[in-house]
Amino acid sequence: MHFALQSKKVIVQGQMKPACIEIKNEFVVAIHNYDHPLDCQVIDHGDLVILPGLVDSHVHINEPGRTEWEGFNTATQAAAAGGITALVDMPLNCIPVTTTKAAFEEKLDAVHDKLWVDCGFWGGVIPDNIEQLDDLLNAGVLGVKSFLIDSGIEEFPNVQADDIRKALPILAKHNVPYLIHAELDCGSHPDPIIGDKYNSFLASRPKKWENDAVALMVDLAKEAKQNGHDCKVHIVHLSSDEALESISEAKQAGLRFTAETCPHYLTIASENIPDGKTLFKCCPPIRENTNRESLWTAVKDGRISFIVSDHSPCTPQLKHIDTGDIEKAWGGISALQFGLPLIWTEAKNRGFSLVDIARLMSHETAKFAGLDHYKGQIKVGYHADFAIFDESKVFTITNEMIKHKHKITPYVGREVTGEIQQTYVRGQLVYSDDGFVNTPKGQVLLKQK
């Protein structure tokens, strides 16, 4: 396999410029000037943008065990349709949860011939598996995740501060990130009545839950560092702008402390969510517009390190779409393939460039997952992973265009700007013009020992 892609808009070396990318045996072997003569096929994409393939480090695929919610075939097809060339799968809501080496091996068996993009995996930390963490990490997971609150999955109980204290030295030794679902149930008296009222759901999970959880993780990271364990602590799907102060404090203290946020927190405001629309339910919740704007500011100034999907699907029945019962509905947003246009639509009006978006949704996520020696940039020696993007194409999201398993998303009817035309994974065209090419070619990405 030897060919080249060129465009007048290629994102390379931190800028957008005309360039010709030479590809051989799945890798970028040279980056030439536009129209550089080559003794191979050259595909010219004109004014379409060639982005580095996106890297989504927060995806729930749920296979094996809950494949009726989502499976690797449909999830990775949706990823490819969204310009995502590598993703990292979460340790729940599959059965078994990925908390042991044996469970991880079972998951690896389940992905055979189903991956349309490359896929890495997070493990999990629960109170009962800390003694097995070394084996799990040596098996190739890229890092681990815990909940500070009920996960909703019985097999994945939340941890306490003492569990975290035991886990952090092990994770520091392996130099992998510790991902934290940061909510602490502060209690509410009496218990809130939610029903179909979005504002009542929002009130039931206040910012204080996130603020206290993030502050706790900062304290534990400081304590670990004082004891000689310099740990990577990461807050997943940050929703509360009030927690940003603790994150800034951690960074200023020299801790390896990061946070991510998601398209739903950056593109939706709670004031605009109608009552009874369960597709908008997620935890932590989508908050007010002023909070949303504060998150954008934090993305701009670096307090939030990157943007990921947190694709968390389930069956339509578990969403209680017909009854509108937000309390009973499973919490999770399904929108894996639409992340780039959703973010670009908002970001371009806030002074962000596509170079910025490539950094936030490809380079930084690859670096976080430990994949940045071959993913996340268009660079010689890196995988030939590309998204061909029409930055000005306007379209309306419909159920019919959805590629993930269940054709539901809260974004149906939303007009967005920017459309993926083609996706290449390691030099192989896997998605083109709303269709998938050949057979699944994705590979498993394991932590390098």
Coordinates of C-alpha atoms in Angstrom, one line a residue:
M1 CA 0.0 0.0 0.0
H2 CA 1.6 3.2 -1.2
F3 CA -0.4 6.3 -2.0
A4 CA -0.8 10.0 -1.0
L5 CA -3.5 12.3 0.2
Q6 CA -3.3 16.1 -0.4
S7 CA -5.4 19.1 0.3
K8 CA -5.0 22.9 0.5
K9 CA -6.0 22.5 4.2
V10 CA -4.0 19.9 6.1
I11 CA -3.6 20.2 9.9
V12 CA 0.1 19.4 10.5
Q13 CA 2.7 20.8 12.9
G14 CA 0.2 22.9 14.7
Q15 CA -1.1 24.8 11.7
M16 CA -3.4 24.4 8.7
K17 CA -1.5 24.5 5.4
P18 CA -1.4 23.0 1.9
A19 CA 0.3 19.7 2.0
C20 CA 0.7 16.2 0.5
I21 CA 0.8 13.2 2.9
E22 CA 2.7 10.2 1.6
I23 CA 1.5 6.9 3.1
K24 CA 3.1 3.5 3.0
N25 CA 2.3 0.3 4.9
E26 CA -0.2 2.0 7.3
F27 CA 2.2 4.9 8.3
V28 CA 2.9 8.4 7.2
V29 CA 6.3 8.2 5.6
A30 CA 6.6 11.8 4.4
I31 CA 4.8 15.2 4.4
H32 CA 5.5 17.1 1.2
N33 CA 4.5 20.5 -0.3
Y34 CA 1.1 20.5 -2.1
D35 CA 1.4 19.1 -5.6
H36 CA 4.8 17.5 -4.9
P37 CA 5.5 15.0 -7.7
L38 CA 5.2 11.4 -6.4
D39 CA 5.5 8.0 -8.0
C40 CA 2.2 6.7 -6.6
Q41 CA -1.5 7.5 -6.6
V42 CA -2.2 11.0 -5.2
I43 CA -5.8 11.6 -4.0
D44 CA -6.5 15.4 -4.0
H45 CA -9.2 16.5 -1.5
G46 CA -9.1 20.1 -2.8
D47 CA -10.4 22.5 -0.1
L48 CA -11.7 19.8 2.3
V49 CA -9.7 19.7 5.6
I50 CA -7.6 16.7 6.3
L51 CA -7.6 16.4 10.1
P52 CA -5.7 13.9 12.2
G53 CA -8.1 11.1 13.1
L54 CA -9.9 11.9 16.3
V55 CA -9.1 9.9 19.5
D56 CA -12.1 9.5 21.8
S57 CA -10.9 8.3 25.2
H58 CA -14.4 8.0 26.8
V59 CA -16.8 5.5 25.1
H60 CA -19.1 2.9 26.7
I61 CA -19.5 0.0 24.3
N62 CA -21.0 -2.6 26.7
E63 CA -19.8 -5.8 25.0
P64 CA -19.8 -8.6 26.2
G65 CA -22.8 -8.9 28.4
R66 CA -25.0 -6.0 27.5
T67 CA -24.6 -6.0 23.8
E68 CA -28.3 -5.2 23.3
W69 CA -27.3 -1.7 24.6
E70 CA -24.3 -1.3 22.2
G71 CA -21.7 -3.6 20.6
F72 CA -18.2 -3.1 19.1
N73 CA -19.4 -3.4 15.5
T74 CA -22.0 -0.6 15.7
A75 CA -20.0 1.6 18.1
T76 CA -16.9 1.6 16.0
Q77 CA -18.9 2.2 12.8
A78 CA -20.4 5.3 14.5
A79 CA -16.9 6.3 15.5
A80 CA -15.6 6.0 11.9
A81 CA -18.6 8.0 10.7
G82 CA -17.6 10.7 13.1
G83 CA -14.0 10.9 12.0
I84 CA -12.8 9.0 15.1
T85 CA -10.0 6.6 14.3
A86 CA -9.2 5.4 17.8
L87 CA -11.3 5.1 20.9
V88 CA -10.9 3.8 24.5
D89 CA -13.6 1.6 25.9
M90 CA -14.8 2.0 29.5
P91 CA -14.8 -0.9 32.0
L92 CA -18.6 -0.8 32.4
N93 CA -21.4 -1.4 31.5
C94 CA -20.3 -4.7 30.1
I95 CA -20.6 -8.1 31.8
P96 CA -18.2 -8.9 33.3
V97 CA -17.0 -5.5 34.2
T98 CA -13.3 -5.0 33.3
T99 CA -11.8 -5.3 36.8
T100 CA -9.7 -8.4 36.5
K101 CA -7.3 -9.8 34.0
A102 CA -9.7 -12.7 33.2
A103 CA -12.5 -10.2 32.5
F104 CA -10.2 -8.2 30.2
E105 CA -9.3 -11.2 28.3
E106 CA -13.0 -12.0 27.8
K107 CA -13.5 -8.5 26.4
L108 CA -10.6 -8.9 24.0
D109 CA -12.1 -12.2 22.8
A110 CA -15.4 -10.3 22.1
V111 CA -13.9 -7.7 19.8
H112 CA -12.6 -10.1 17.1
D113 CA -13.5 -9.0 13.6
K114 CA -15.8 -6.2 15.0
L115 CA -13.5 -3.2 15.1
W116 CA -13.9 -0.5 12.3
V117 CA -11.4 1.7 14.2
D118 CA -8.6 1.0 16.6
C119 CA -9.6 0.4 20.2
G120 CA -7.9 0.6 23.6
F121 CA -9.4 -0.2 27.0
W122 CA -9.7 1.2 30.5
G123 CA -9.8 -1.1 33.5
G124 CA -11.7 -0.5 36.6
V125 CA -10.9 0.0 40.3
I126 CA -13.5 -1.2 42.8
P127 CA -13.0 -2.0 46.5
D128 CA -12.5 -5.7 46.0
N129 CA -9.9 -5.7 43.1
I130 CA -7.1 -3.6 44.3
E131 CA -4.9 -6.6 45.0
Q132 CA -5.4 -7.6 41.3
L133 CA -4.5 -4.2 39.8
D134 CA -1.0 -5.2 38.9
D135 CA -2.2 -8.2 36.9
L136 CA -4.9 -6.1 35.2
L137 CA -2.4 -3.3 34.2
N138 CA 0.2 -5.8 33.0
A139 CA -2.5 -7.3 30.8
G140 CA -2.5 -4.1 28.7
V141 CA -5.3 -1.8 29.9
L142 CA -4.3 1.9 29.4
G143 CA -5.4 3.0 32.8
V144 CA -8.3 2.6 35.3
K145 CA -11.5 4.2 36.3
S146 CA -13.5 4.5 39.6
F147 CA -16.8 6.0 40.7
L148 CA -17.1 8.0 43.9
I149 CA -20.9 7.5 43.7
D150 CA -23.2 4.6 42.8
S151 CA -22.4 3.7 39.2
G152 CA -25.8 2.2 38.6
I153 CA -24.1 -1.1 37.9
E154 CA -24.1 -3.5 40.9
E155 CA -20.9 -5.2 39.7
F156 CA -19.0 -1.9 39.7
P157 CA -19.4 -0.4 43.2
N158 CA -18.0 2.9 44.1
V159 CA -14.7 3.4 46.0
Q160 CA -14.0 5.3 49.2
A161 CA -11.0 7.5 50.1
D162 CA -9.1 4.6 51.7
D163 CA -9.5 2.5 48.6
I164 CA -8.1 5.3 46.5
R165 CA -5.1 5.6 48.9
K166 CA -4.3 2.0 48.3
A167 CA -4.7 2.2 44.5
L168 CA -2.7 5.4 43.8
P169 CA 0.8 4.0 44.5
I170 CA 0.1 1.1 42.2
L171 CA -1.1 3.4 39.4
A172 CA 1.9 5.7 40.0
K173 CA 4.2 2.7 39.6
H174 CA 2.6 1.9 36.2
N175 CA 2.4 5.6 35.2
V176 CA -1.2 5.3 34.0
P177 CA -4.1 7.7 34.6
Y178 CA -6.7 7.2 37.3
L179 CA -10.1 8.3 35.8
I180 CA -12.6 9.4 38.4
H181 CA -16.4 9.9 38.1
A182 CA -16.4 12.8 40.5
E183 CA -19.7 13.0 42.3
L184 CA -20.1 12.6 46.1
D185 CA -23.7 12.2 47.3
C186 CA -24.0 14.9 49.9
G187 CA -27.5 13.7 50.8
S188 CA -30.8 15.5 50.4
H189 CA -33.7 15.7 52.9
P190 CA -36.3 14.9 52.0
D191 CA -35.4 12.8 48.9
P192 CA -36.2 14.9 45.8
I193 CA -39.2 13.9 43.7
I194 CA -38.0 13.9 40.1
G195 CA -40.6 12.4 37.8
D196 CA -40.6 14.1 34.4
K197 CA -39.3 17.5 35.5
Y198 CA -35.8 18.2 34.2
N199 CA -35.2 20.9 36.8
S200 CA -36.0 18.5 39.6
F201 CA -33.5 16.1 38.2
L202 CA -30.9 18.9 38.0
A203 CA -31.6 19.9 41.6
S204 CA -31.2 16.3 42.7
R205 CA -27.5 16.3 41.6
P206 CA -26.2 19.7 42.6
K207 CA -22.8 21.2 41.7
K208 CA -21.7 20.6 45.3
W209 CA -21.6 16.8 44.6
E210 CA -19.0 17.4 41.9
N211 CA -17.2 20.2 43.7
D212 CA -16.7 18.1 46.8
A213 CA -15.6 15.1 44.8
V214 CA -13.0 17.0 42.8
A215 CA -11.7 18.7 46.0
L216 CA -11.3 15.2 47.6
M217 CA -9.3 14.0 44.6
V218 CA -7.0 17.0 44.8
D219 CA -6.4 16.3 48.5
L220 CA -5.7 12.6 47.8
A221 CA -3.3 13.4 44.9
K222 CA -1.4 15.9 47.1
E223 CA -1.2 13.3 49.9
A224 CA 0.1 10.7 47.4
K225 CA 2.7 13.0 46.0
Q226 CA 3.9 13.9 49.5
N227 CA 4.4 10.1 50.1
G228 CA 6.4 9.8 46.9
H229 CA 3.7 8.7 44.5
D230 CA 3.3 11.2 41.6
C231 CA -0.1 10.0 40.2
K232 CA -2.0 11.0 37.1
V233 CA -5.5 11.9 38.3
H234 CA -8.2 12.7 35.8
I235 CA -11.8 14.0 36.2
V236 CA -14.1 12.5 33.6
H237 CA -17.1 14.4 32.1
L238 CA -16.7 17.6 34.2
S239 CA -20.1 19.4 34.4
S240 CA -19.7 21.9 37.3
D241 CA -17.9 25.2 36.6
E242 CA -17.5 25.6 40.4
A243 CA -15.1 22.7 40.4
L244 CA -12.7 24.5 38.1
E245 CA -11.1 26.3 41.1
S246 CA -9.9 23.0 42.6
I247 CA -8.6 21.9 39.2
S248 CA -6.6 25.2 38.9
E249 CA -5.3 24.7 42.4
A250 CA -4.1 21.2 41.6
K251 CA -2.3 22.3 38.5
Q252 CA -0.6 25.2 40.3
A253 CA 0.5 22.8 43.0
G254 CA 2.3 20.8 40.3
L255 CA 0.0 17.8 40.4
R256 CA -0.6 15.7 37.3
F257 CA -4.3 16.5 37.5
T258 CA -6.5 16.9 34.4
A259 CA -10.2 17.1 33.5
E260 CA -12.3 16.6 30.4
T261 CA -15.7 17.7 29.3
C262 CA -18.2 16.6 26.7
P263 CA -20.2 17.9 23.8
H264 CA -23.5 17.8 25.7
Y265 CA -22.1 20.1 28.5
L266 CA -20.8 22.5 25.9
T267 CA -23.7 22.5 23.4
I268 CA -26.9 22.1 25.6
A269 CA -28.2 24.3 28.4
S270 CA -30.7 23.0 31.0
E271 CA -33.0 26.0 30.3
N272 CA -33.6 24.5 26.8
I273 CA -34.4 20.9 27.9
P274 CA -38.1 20.3 27.9
D275 CA -39.6 18.3 30.7
G276 CA -40.1 14.6 30.0
K277 CA -37.3 14.4 27.5
T278 CA -35.3 11.5 28.9
L279 CA -32.8 11.4 26.1
F280 CA -31.1 14.4 27.8
K281 CA -30.5 12.6 31.1
C282 CA -26.9 12.0 32.1
C283 CA -24.8 12.1 35.2
P284 CA -23.6 14.6 36.2
P285 CA -26.4 16.6 34.7
I286 CA -26.4 19.2 31.9
R287 CA -26.5 22.5 33.7
E288 CA -27.4 26.1 33.1
N289 CA -26.2 28.3 30.2
T290 CA -24.0 30.4 32.4
N291 CA -22.3 27.2 33.6
R292 CA -21.9 26.1 29.9
E293 CA -20.2 29.4 29.0
S294 CA -17.8 29.0 32.0
L295 CA -16.8 25.5 30.7
W296 CA -16.0 27.0 27.3
T297 CA -13.8 29.5 29.0
A298 CA -12.0 26.7 30.8
V299 CA -11.5 24.8 27.5
K300 CA -10.0 28.0 26.0
D301 CA -7.6 28.6 28.9
G302 CA -6.6 25.0 29.4
R303 CA -8.1 24.2 32.8
I304 CA -10.1 21.6 30.9
S305 CA -7.6 19.5 28.8
F306 CA -9.8 18.0 26.1
I307 CA -13.2 17.0 24.8
V308 CA -14.6 13.5 24.6
S309 CA -18.0 12.0 23.9
D310 CA -18.9 9.9 26.9
H311 CA -21.1 7.9 24.5
S312 CA -23.2 6.0 27.0
P313 CA -26.0 4.2 25.2
C314 CA -28.8 1.8 26.3
T315 CA -32.0 0.4 24.8
P316 CA -34.9 2.8 24.1
Q317 CA -36.9 1.0 26.7
L318 CA -34.4 1.8 29.5
K319 CA -34.6 5.4 28.5
H320 CA -38.3 5.5 29.3
I321 CA -38.9 7.6 26.2
D322 CA -42.7 7.0 26.1
T323 CA -43.4 7.7 29.8
G324 CA -40.9 10.7 30.1
D325 CA -40.0 9.5 33.6
I326 CA -36.5 11.1 34.1
E327 CA -36.0 9.5 37.5
K328 CA -36.3 5.9 36.1
A329 CA -34.5 6.5 32.8
W330 CA -31.0 5.3 32.4
G331 CA -28.5 8.2 32.4
G332 CA -26.4 8.6 29.3
I333 CA -26.0 10.5 26.1
S334 CA -25.7 8.7 22.7
A335 CA -24.0 10.9 20.1
L336 CA -20.7 9.2 19.3
Q337 CA -20.5 10.2 15.6
F338 CA -21.7 13.8 16.0
G339 CA -19.0 15.1 18.4
L340 CA -16.9 17.0 15.8
P341 CA -19.8 18.9 14.1
L342 CA -21.4 19.6 17.4
I343 CA -18.2 21.1 18.8
W344 CA -17.2 22.9 15.6
T345 CA -20.6 24.6 15.3
E346 CA -20.1 26.2 18.7
A347 CA -16.4 26.6 18.8
K348 CA -15.9 28.5 15.5
N349 CA -18.1 31.3 16.9
R350 CA -15.9 31.5 20.0
G351 CA -12.6 32.0 18.3
F352 CA -11.4 28.4 18.1
S353 CA -9.8 27.2 14.9
L354 CA -9.8 23.6 13.5
V355 CA -6.2 23.4 14.6
D356 CA -7.5 24.0 18.2
I357 CA -10.2 21.3 17.7
A358 CA -7.6 18.8 16.4
R359 CA -5.6 19.4 19.6
L360 CA -8.6 19.1 21.9
M361 CA -10.1 16.0 20.3
S362 CA -7.1 14.2 18.9
H363 CA -3.6 15.1 20.1
E364 CA -4.5 15.7 23.8
T365 CA -6.7 12.7 24.1
A366 CA -4.1 10.5 22.4
K367 CA -1.5 11.8 24.9
F368 CA -3.8 11.2 27.8
A369 CA -4.3 7.6 26.8
G370 CA -0.6 7.0 26.2
L371 CA -1.1 6.6 22.5
D372 CA 0.6 9.8 21.4
H373 CA 3.7 8.0 20.0
Y374 CA 1.6 6.9 16.9
K375 CA -1.9 8.5 17.2
G376 CA -3.2 12.1 17.5
Q377 CA -1.1 13.9 14.8
I378 CA -0.4 13.9 11.1
K379 CA 3.3 13.2 11.5
V380 CA 6.0 11.1 9.9
G381 CA 6.2 7.7 11.6
Y382 CA 2.6 8.0 12.9
H383 CA -0.4 5.9 11.9
A384 CA -2.0 7.2 8.7
D385 CA -5.3 8.1 10.5
F386 CA -7.3 10.9 8.9
A387 CA -10.7 12.5 8.9
I388 CA -11.7 14.3 5.6
F389 CA -13.9 17.1 6.8
D390 CA -16.1 19.6 5.0
E391 CA -15.9 22.5 7.5
S392 CA -18.7 24.5 6.0
K393 CA -21.3 21.9 5.2
V394 CA -24.5 22.5 7.1
F395 CA -26.8 19.6 7.9
T396 CA -29.6 18.6 10.3
I397 CA -29.1 15.5 12.5
T398 CA -31.8 12.9 11.9
N399 CA -32.5 9.5 13.4
E400 CA -31.9 7.9 10.0
M401 CA -28.2 8.9 9.8
I402 CA -27.3 7.4 13.2
K403 CA -24.8 4.6 13.0
H404 CA -24.7 3.5 16.6
K405 CA -27.0 0.6 17.6
H406 CA -30.1 2.4 18.7
K407 CA -31.2 5.2 16.5
I408 CA -31.8 7.7 19.3
T409 CA -30.0 10.9 20.4
P410 CA -31.0 14.1 22.0
Y411 CA -29.5 16.0 19.0
V412 CA -32.2 15.0 16.5
G413 CA -33.4 18.1 14.7
R414 CA -30.3 20.1 15.6
E415 CA -28.6 22.0 12.7
V416 CA -24.8 21.7 12.8
T417 CA -21.9 22.8 10.6
G418 CA -19.1 20.4 9.4
E419 CA -19.5 17.0 8.0
I420 CA -17.1 14.0 7.8
Q421 CA -16.7 12.9 4.2
Q422 CA -14.2 10.1 4.7
T423 CA -12.2 8.3 7.4
Y424 CA -8.9 6.5 7.0
V425 CA -7.6 4.1 9.7
R426 CA -3.9 3.3 9.3
G427 CA -4.1 4.2 5.6
Q428 CA -7.2 2.2 4.9
L429 CA -10.4 3.9 3.8
V430 CA -13.1 2.6 6.3
Y431 CA -15.9 5.2 5.8
S432 CA -16.8 7.2 2.7
D433 CA -20.0 9.1 1.7
D434 CA -22.2 7.7 4.4
G435 CA -21.1 4.1 3.9
F436 CA -18.5 1.6 5.2
V437 CA -15.7 0.2 3.1
N438 CA -14.7 -3.4 3.0
T439 CA -14.5 -5.2 6.4
P440 CA -13.5 -4.1 9.9
K441 CA -9.8 -3.4 10.0
G442 CA -9.4 -1.9 13.5
Q443 CA -6.8 -3.2 15.9
V444 CA -6.6 -3.6 19.6
L445 CA -4.4 -1.0 21.3
L446 CA -2.7 -2.3 24.5
K447 CA -0.4 -0.5 26.9
Q448 CA 3.2 -0.9 25.9
K449 CA 5.2 -2.6 28.6

